[in-house]
Short mmCIF file of C-alpha atoms in Angstrom, two decimals:
data_model
loop_
_atom_site.label_atom_id
_atom_site.label_comp_id
_atom_site.label_asym_id
_atom_site.label_seq_id
_atom_site.Cartn_x
_atom_site.Cartn_y
_atom_site.Cartn_z
CA MET A 1 265.55 76.89 38.80
CA THR A 2 267.51 80.38 37.60
CA SER A 3 265.62 80.97 34.48
CA THR A 4 262.13 80.51 36.31
CA VAL A 5 263.15 82.97 38.87
CA ARG A 6 265.05 85.60 36.98
CA SER A 7 261.75 87.27 35.68
CA GLN A 8 260.97 87.77 39.30
CA THR A 9 263.67 90.22 39.37
CA SER A 10 261.97 93.48 38.42
CA HIS A 11 258.84 92.55 40.94
CA LEU A 12 261.11 91.88 43.55
CA ALA A 13 263.09 95.40 43.03
CA ILE A 14 260.26 97.30 42.83
CA GLY A 15 258.38 95.63 46.02
CA ASN A 16 261.58 95.85 48.33
CA GLN A 17 261.40 99.51 48.47
CA ARG A 18 257.50 99.66 49.18
CA VAL A 19 258.04 97.44 52.37
CA ALA A 20 256.15 98.95 54.68
CA LEU A 21 257.80 98.18 58.25
CA ILE A 22 254.51 96.73 59.63
CA ASP A 23 254.27 94.25 56.87
CA LEU A 24 257.76 93.38 57.22
CA LEU A 25 257.83 92.53 60.99
CA ASP A 26 254.65 90.47 60.49
CA ARG A 27 257.07 88.65 58.19
CA VAL A 28 260.59 88.23 59.76
CA LEU A 29 258.82 87.85 63.62
CA GLY A 30 256.16 85.72 62.56
CA GLY A 31 257.40 83.79 59.35
CA GLY A 32 260.40 82.68 58.27
CA VAL A 33 262.09 79.18 59.49
CA VAL A 34 262.69 78.24 63.07
CA ILE A 35 265.10 75.97 64.00
CA ALA A 36 264.17 74.82 67.64
CA GLY A 37 267.33 74.66 70.02
CA GLU A 38 270.05 75.56 67.72
CA ILE A 39 269.40 79.49 68.03
CA THR A 40 270.98 82.28 70.39
CA LEU A 41 267.54 83.87 71.09
CA ALA A 42 264.99 81.44 72.00
CA ILE A 43 261.81 80.93 69.84
CA GLU A 44 259.55 81.92 73.11
CA ASP A 45 261.65 85.09 73.49
CA VAL A 46 260.83 85.83 69.92
CA ASP A 47 257.20 85.30 70.62
CA LEU A 48 257.15 87.43 73.87
CA VAL A 49 259.37 90.04 71.79
CA HIS A 50 256.32 89.93 69.20
CA VAL A 51 253.67 90.67 71.88
CA SER A 52 255.59 93.37 73.55
CA LEU A 53 256.17 94.88 70.18
CA ARG A 54 252.75 94.72 69.08
CA ALA A 55 251.96 96.64 72.49
CA VAL A 56 254.53 99.45 71.56
CA ILE A 57 253.41 99.59 67.70
CA GLY A 58 249.86 99.98 69.11
CA SER A 59 250.59 103.08 70.97
CA ALA A 60 249.62 106.31 68.97
CA GLY A 61 253.03 107.85 68.54
CA THR A 62 255.02 104.90 67.10
CA LEU A 63 251.77 104.16 64.77
CA ARG A 64 252.40 106.99 62.83
CA ARG A 65 256.07 106.39 62.42
CA LEU A 66 255.01 102.78 61.23
CA ALA A 67 252.61 104.05 58.98
CA ASP A 68 255.26 106.26 57.38
CA GLY A 69 257.88 103.71 57.94
CA VAL B 1 286.62 86.94 60.14
CA SER B 2 287.05 87.19 63.98
CA GLU B 3 287.31 84.19 66.13
CA ASP B 4 284.66 85.31 68.58
CA GLY B 5 282.40 86.76 65.94
CA LEU B 6 278.55 84.96 65.80
CA ARG B 7 276.87 83.97 62.48
CA TRP B 8 273.54 85.64 61.44
CA VAL B 9 271.64 83.49 58.94
CA TYR B 10 269.67 85.05 56.72
CA ALA B 11 268.15 82.11 54.45
CA VAL B 12 269.15 78.48 53.05
CA ALA B 13 269.11 78.49 49.23
CA ARG B 14 270.79 75.91 46.64
CA THR B 15 273.01 78.55 45.19
CA PHE B 16 274.75 81.62 46.02
CA ASP B 17 276.02 84.27 43.85
CA GLU B 18 277.95 86.74 45.51
CA HIS B 19 277.41 89.75 42.81
CA ALA B 20 273.94 89.41 44.21
CA VAL B 21 274.39 90.92 47.46
CA LYS B 22 277.63 92.93 46.50
CA ASP B 23 275.58 96.51 47.01
CA VAL B 24 273.92 95.20 50.38
CA ARG B 25 274.90 95.53 53.52
CA GLY B 26 273.95 92.84 56.00
CA VAL B 27 272.76 93.34 59.64
CA ALA B 28 275.79 94.72 61.34
CA GLY B 29 277.20 95.99 58.08
CA ALA B 30 279.41 93.08 57.48
CA PRO B 31 278.97 91.54 54.01
CA ALA B 32 276.71 88.50 53.31
CA ARG B 33 278.43 85.32 52.32
CA ALA B 34 277.65 82.04 52.00
CA VAL B 35 278.72 78.66 54.12
CA GLU B 36 278.16 75.81 51.96
CA THR B 37 277.95 72.16 51.99
CA ALA B 38 277.35 69.74 49.44
CA HIS B 39 274.08 70.66 48.14
CA LEU B 40 272.70 73.79 50.35
CA VAL B 41 273.96 77.12 51.00
CA ALA B 42 273.59 79.28 54.22
CA VAL B 43 273.63 82.76 53.60
CA VAL B 44 275.05 84.44 56.92
CA SER B 45 276.80 87.22 57.68
CA ASP B 46 279.55 88.19 60.77
CA VAL B 47 277.89 89.50 63.92
CA ASP B 48 279.61 90.60 67.16
CA SER B 49 278.67 89.09 70.36
CA ALA B 50 278.59 92.04 72.21
CA GLU B 51 275.50 93.20 70.17
CA PHE B 52 274.14 89.82 69.11
CA GLY B 53 275.29 87.69 72.15
CA SER B 54 272.36 85.85 74.04
CA ASP B 55 271.50 88.67 76.66
CA GLN B 56 272.11 91.48 74.28
CA LEU B 57 270.25 90.27 71.35
CA ARG B 58 267.16 89.41 73.75
CA SER B 59 267.43 93.02 75.39
CA ASN B 60 268.09 94.64 71.77
CA PHE B 61 264.72 92.92 70.42
CA GLU B 62 262.87 95.11 72.98
CA ASP B 63 263.74 98.05 71.29
CA LEU B 64 262.22 98.81 68.05
CA ASP B 65 264.26 101.19 66.28
CA TRP B 66 266.77 98.63 66.51
CA VAL B 67 264.69 95.71 65.57
CA ALA B 68 263.29 97.77 62.64
CA THR B 69 266.79 98.51 61.34
CA VAL B 70 267.97 94.93 62.01
CA ALA B 71 264.49 93.67 60.13
CA ARG B 72 265.28 95.90 57.22
CA ALA B 73 268.84 94.98 56.59
CA HIS B 74 267.98 91.35 56.86
CA ASP B 75 265.11 91.70 54.19
CA GLU B 76 267.24 93.50 51.94
CA ILE B 77 269.83 90.56 52.00
CA VAL B 78 267.01 87.96 51.67
CA HIS B 79 265.44 89.91 48.94
CA ALA B 80 268.59 90.38 47.12
CA ILE B 81 269.32 86.72 46.84
CA ALA B 82 265.59 85.72 46.10
CA ARG B 83 266.40 87.89 42.71
CA ASN B 84 268.66 84.87 41.66
CA THR B 85 267.57 81.45 43.42
CA ALA B 86 264.93 80.20 45.33
CA VAL B 87 265.31 80.84 48.90
CA ILE B 88 264.01 79.66 52.63
CA PRO B 89 264.40 82.89 54.55
CA PHE B 90 265.24 82.63 58.40
CA ARG B 91 263.32 83.92 61.31
CA LEU B 92 264.97 87.28 62.69
CA GLY B 93 267.52 86.23 65.15
CA THR B 94 268.77 82.83 64.46
CA VAL B 95 272.43 83.32 65.48
CA TYR B 96 275.06 80.53 65.56
CA THR B 97 278.40 80.40 67.22
CA ASP B 98 280.46 79.99 64.04
CA ASP B 99 280.17 78.20 60.47
CA GLU B 100 280.40 74.77 61.63
CA ARG B 101 277.61 75.01 63.66
CA VAL B 102 275.86 76.21 60.64
CA ARG B 103 277.21 73.72 58.29
CA GLU B 104 275.66 71.00 61.05
CA VAL B 105 272.25 72.54 60.58
CA LEU B 106 272.15 72.19 56.98
CA ALA B 107 273.13 68.86 57.04
CA GLU B 108 270.72 67.89 59.60
CA ARG B 109 267.71 69.64 57.86
CA ALA B 110 268.66 68.79 54.50
CA SER B 111 265.57 66.88 53.33
CA GLU B 112 263.37 69.78 55.33
CA PHE B 113 265.05 72.42 53.47
CA ASN B 114 265.16 70.53 50.11
CA ALA B 115 261.24 69.93 50.40
CA ALA B 116 260.83 73.59 51.63
CA LEU B 117 262.78 74.87 48.48
CA ASP B 118 261.19 72.66 46.23
CA PHE B 119 257.48 74.00 47.32
CA VAL B 120 258.69 77.56 46.93
CA THR B 121 260.63 77.49 43.74
CA GLY B 122 258.77 79.32 40.80
CA ARG B 123 256.19 80.79 43.18
CA ILE B 124 256.09 84.01 44.63
CA GLU B 125 254.65 85.48 48.10
CA TRP B 126 252.05 88.38 47.79
CA GLY B 127 250.08 89.83 50.96
CA VAL B 128 246.87 91.03 50.79
CA LYS B 129 245.31 92.89 53.75
CA ILE B 130 241.82 93.46 54.16
CA TYR B 131 239.86 96.04 56.23
CA VAL B 132 236.57 98.07 56.47
CA ARG B 133 236.72 101.29 54.49
CA PRO B 134 236.29 104.21 56.56
CA ASP B 135 234.28 105.98 53.84
CA ALA B 136 231.72 103.03 54.04
CA ILE B 137 231.23 103.88 57.59
CA ALA B 138 231.38 107.59 57.18
CA SER B 139 228.61 107.47 54.52
CA PRO B 140 225.53 105.51 55.66
CA ALA B 141 223.59 104.62 52.85
CA GLY B 142 220.34 105.89 54.33
CA GLY B 143 221.17 109.50 54.19
CA ARG B 144 220.72 111.99 57.06
CA THR B 145 218.12 114.09 58.49
CA GLU B 146 218.63 117.75 59.27
CA SER B 147 215.41 118.01 61.19
CA THR B 148 215.80 120.07 64.10
CA LYS B 149 212.05 120.00 65.30
CA ASP B 150 212.75 117.04 67.62
CA GLY B 151 214.98 119.36 69.49
CA ALA B 152 219.21 119.04 69.79
CA GLY B 153 219.20 116.40 72.32
CA THR B 154 217.11 114.02 70.19
CA ALA B 155 218.56 114.76 66.65
CA TYR B 156 221.97 114.10 68.23
CA LEU B 157 220.75 110.66 69.45
CA MET B 158 219.24 109.89 66.23
CA ARG B 159 222.57 110.81 64.14
CA ARG B 160 224.52 108.81 67.01
CA ARG B 161 222.29 105.85 66.33
CA ALA B 162 222.45 106.01 62.40
CA GLN B 163 226.37 106.10 63.01
CA LEU B 164 226.73 103.16 64.90
CA THR B 165 224.12 101.43 62.48
CA ALA B 166 226.22 102.57 59.76
CA ARG B 167 229.30 100.96 61.23
CA GLU B 168 228.01 98.17 62.10
CA THR B 169 226.32 97.60 58.66
CA ALA B 170 229.92 98.22 57.01
CA THR B 171 231.41 96.01 59.37
CA GLN B 172 229.13 93.11 58.37
CA ASP B 173 229.36 94.07 54.85
CA ALA B 174 232.91 94.33 54.79
CA ALA B 175 233.12 90.85 56.46
CA ARG B 176 231.40 89.17 53.88
CA GLU B 177 233.01 90.84 51.00
CA ALA B 178 236.57 89.82 53.03
CA GLU B 179 235.14 86.18 52.97
CA ALA B 180 234.81 86.05 49.55
CA ALA B 181 237.65 87.76 48.24
CA HIS B 182 240.18 85.24 50.19
CA ALA B 183 237.92 82.29 49.09
CA HIS B 184 238.65 83.62 45.35
CA LEU B 185 242.33 84.59 46.28
CA THR B 186 242.89 81.40 48.05
CA SER B 187 241.87 79.31 44.60
CA ILE B 188 244.19 81.09 42.54
CA ALA B 189 247.06 80.37 44.98
CA ALA B 190 249.08 77.09 45.94
CA ALA B 191 249.35 77.82 49.44
CA VAL B 192 247.72 80.41 52.07
CA HIS B 193 249.01 81.82 55.40
CA THR B 194 246.99 84.13 57.31
CA TYR B 195 248.66 86.48 59.97
CA PRO B 196 246.42 87.90 62.97
CA ALA B 197 244.19 90.62 61.97
CA ARG B 198 244.75 94.11 63.68
CA GLU B 199 242.25 95.99 65.33
CA TRP B 200 244.40 99.00 64.55
CA SER B 201 246.50 99.03 61.12
CA PRO B 202 248.39 102.33 59.64
CA GLY B 203 245.59 103.64 58.22
CA ALA B 204 243.37 103.43 61.67
CA GLN B 205 241.08 101.02 60.15
CA ALA B 206 240.41 97.67 61.44
CA GLU B 207 241.77 94.77 59.68
CA ILE B 208 239.72 91.88 58.89
CA LEU B 209 242.01 89.87 56.95
CA ASN B 210 246.05 89.53 56.97
CA ALA B 211 246.81 87.04 54.80
CA ALA B 212 250.01 85.82 53.05
CA TYR B 213 249.28 84.02 49.22
CA LEU B 214 252.04 81.60 47.64
CA VAL B 215 251.25 82.32 44.01
CA ASP B 216 252.86 80.46 40.80
CA GLU B 217 254.72 82.72 38.83
CA SER B 218 252.81 81.83 35.75
CA ARG B 219 249.56 83.32 37.66
CA THR B 220 251.08 86.48 38.82
CA GLU B 221 249.04 88.45 36.58
CA GLU B 222 245.90 86.69 37.19
CA PHE B 223 246.18 87.08 41.04
CA ARG B 224 247.07 90.80 40.71
CA GLY B 225 244.11 91.16 38.12
CA ALA B 226 241.87 89.15 40.55
CA VAL B 227 243.02 91.75 43.53
CA ALA B 228 242.32 95.07 41.48
CA GLU B 229 238.78 93.49 40.33
CA LEU B 230 237.84 92.82 44.45
CA ARG B 231 238.91 96.28 44.90
CA ASP B 232 236.80 97.66 42.58
CA GLY B 233 233.58 95.20 43.41
CA CYS B 234 234.01 95.67 47.15
CA HIS B 235 232.02 98.48 48.39
CA ALA B 236 232.56 98.35 52.23
CA ALA B 237 235.85 96.31 51.96
CA GLY B 238 239.27 97.88 51.22
CA LEU B 239 241.95 95.81 49.84
CA ASP B 240 245.71 96.51 50.16
CA LEU B 241 248.41 94.23 48.37
CA THR B 242 251.90 94.09 49.23
CA GLY B 243 254.84 92.16 47.84
CA PRO B 244 256.58 90.11 45.89
CA TRP B 245 257.69 88.59 48.93
CA PRO B 246 260.17 86.44 49.37
CA PRO B 247 258.22 83.30 50.88
CA TYR B 248 258.98 84.20 54.61
CA SER B 249 255.05 83.20 55.22
CA PHE B 250 256.07 79.25 53.29
CA THR B 251 259.09 78.07 54.74
CA ALA B 252 257.83 74.40 55.22
CA PRO B 253 255.18 72.76 52.98
CA ALA B 254 253.60 71.05 55.93
CA SER B 255 252.58 74.12 57.35
CA ALA B 256 251.76 75.95 53.72
CA ALA B 257 249.24 73.14 53.39
CA ALA B 258 247.60 74.06 56.88
CA PRO B 259 244.43 75.94 56.43
#
């Protein structure tokens, strides 16, 4: 397994620096494994958060900041 | 390790190399470390219950700057681990009371994690966003008439109509191109996940598609080449490629197989 993944190193190193916040939030809030009932923050809360976050992001002020982020 | 601290979980993997994360700080500044069972490793770091306890976590999640900082720290650790081994990233905000609880989850979900790890091993996630190109809207194919004979009002209405038609045409063309592009990229990928397309985006273009593709490492160049070709070939749709990503969008084989 290690050998197959090793060649990703340069890709991942480069990719990490270019990560835009908006694409990152899609993944860390909308992706990732979800373990129900055993997390401190309930899943429904995260989804609600995501919704409110989208609303916040949608305002013009933060839009520019996110584009730069 | 403080007794009343909590454990923030970044990811599950089969191996953990502490050198991979030695230069990276965790979400609360504490170093990432392993919580192990016989065959699986959870990468965690200690966080303070005053900031990451249930109530605090909920209110902190309403603060975009806090979320942004934590998201970046979380991602840096996940990326660092992914350099050496296959990982299953955890959703942001997965917190346990102690190491023992983390071990219990690893044991309870062992077969699920193993299946997910098998599925993503040797594969890389790429993001592709497709949007209507602003220049496709701004330059209608019909050209413009500068005649002033019809009077200013009529000229304005004609221009306005041409603009609306151009926008509509560009949007339809872009949607058609996006559909074809998605079909082609899907044929190269091992799995696909689509996120909701936004009506706005950082470049102010409306997104048509916001997709993640899990691609065999051996087909990386083919996939990237296809994105470049599609970008050149589309006249109304624009394509943005992001990645490589750890497999955030493909943490379970079952969900990854869904359309």
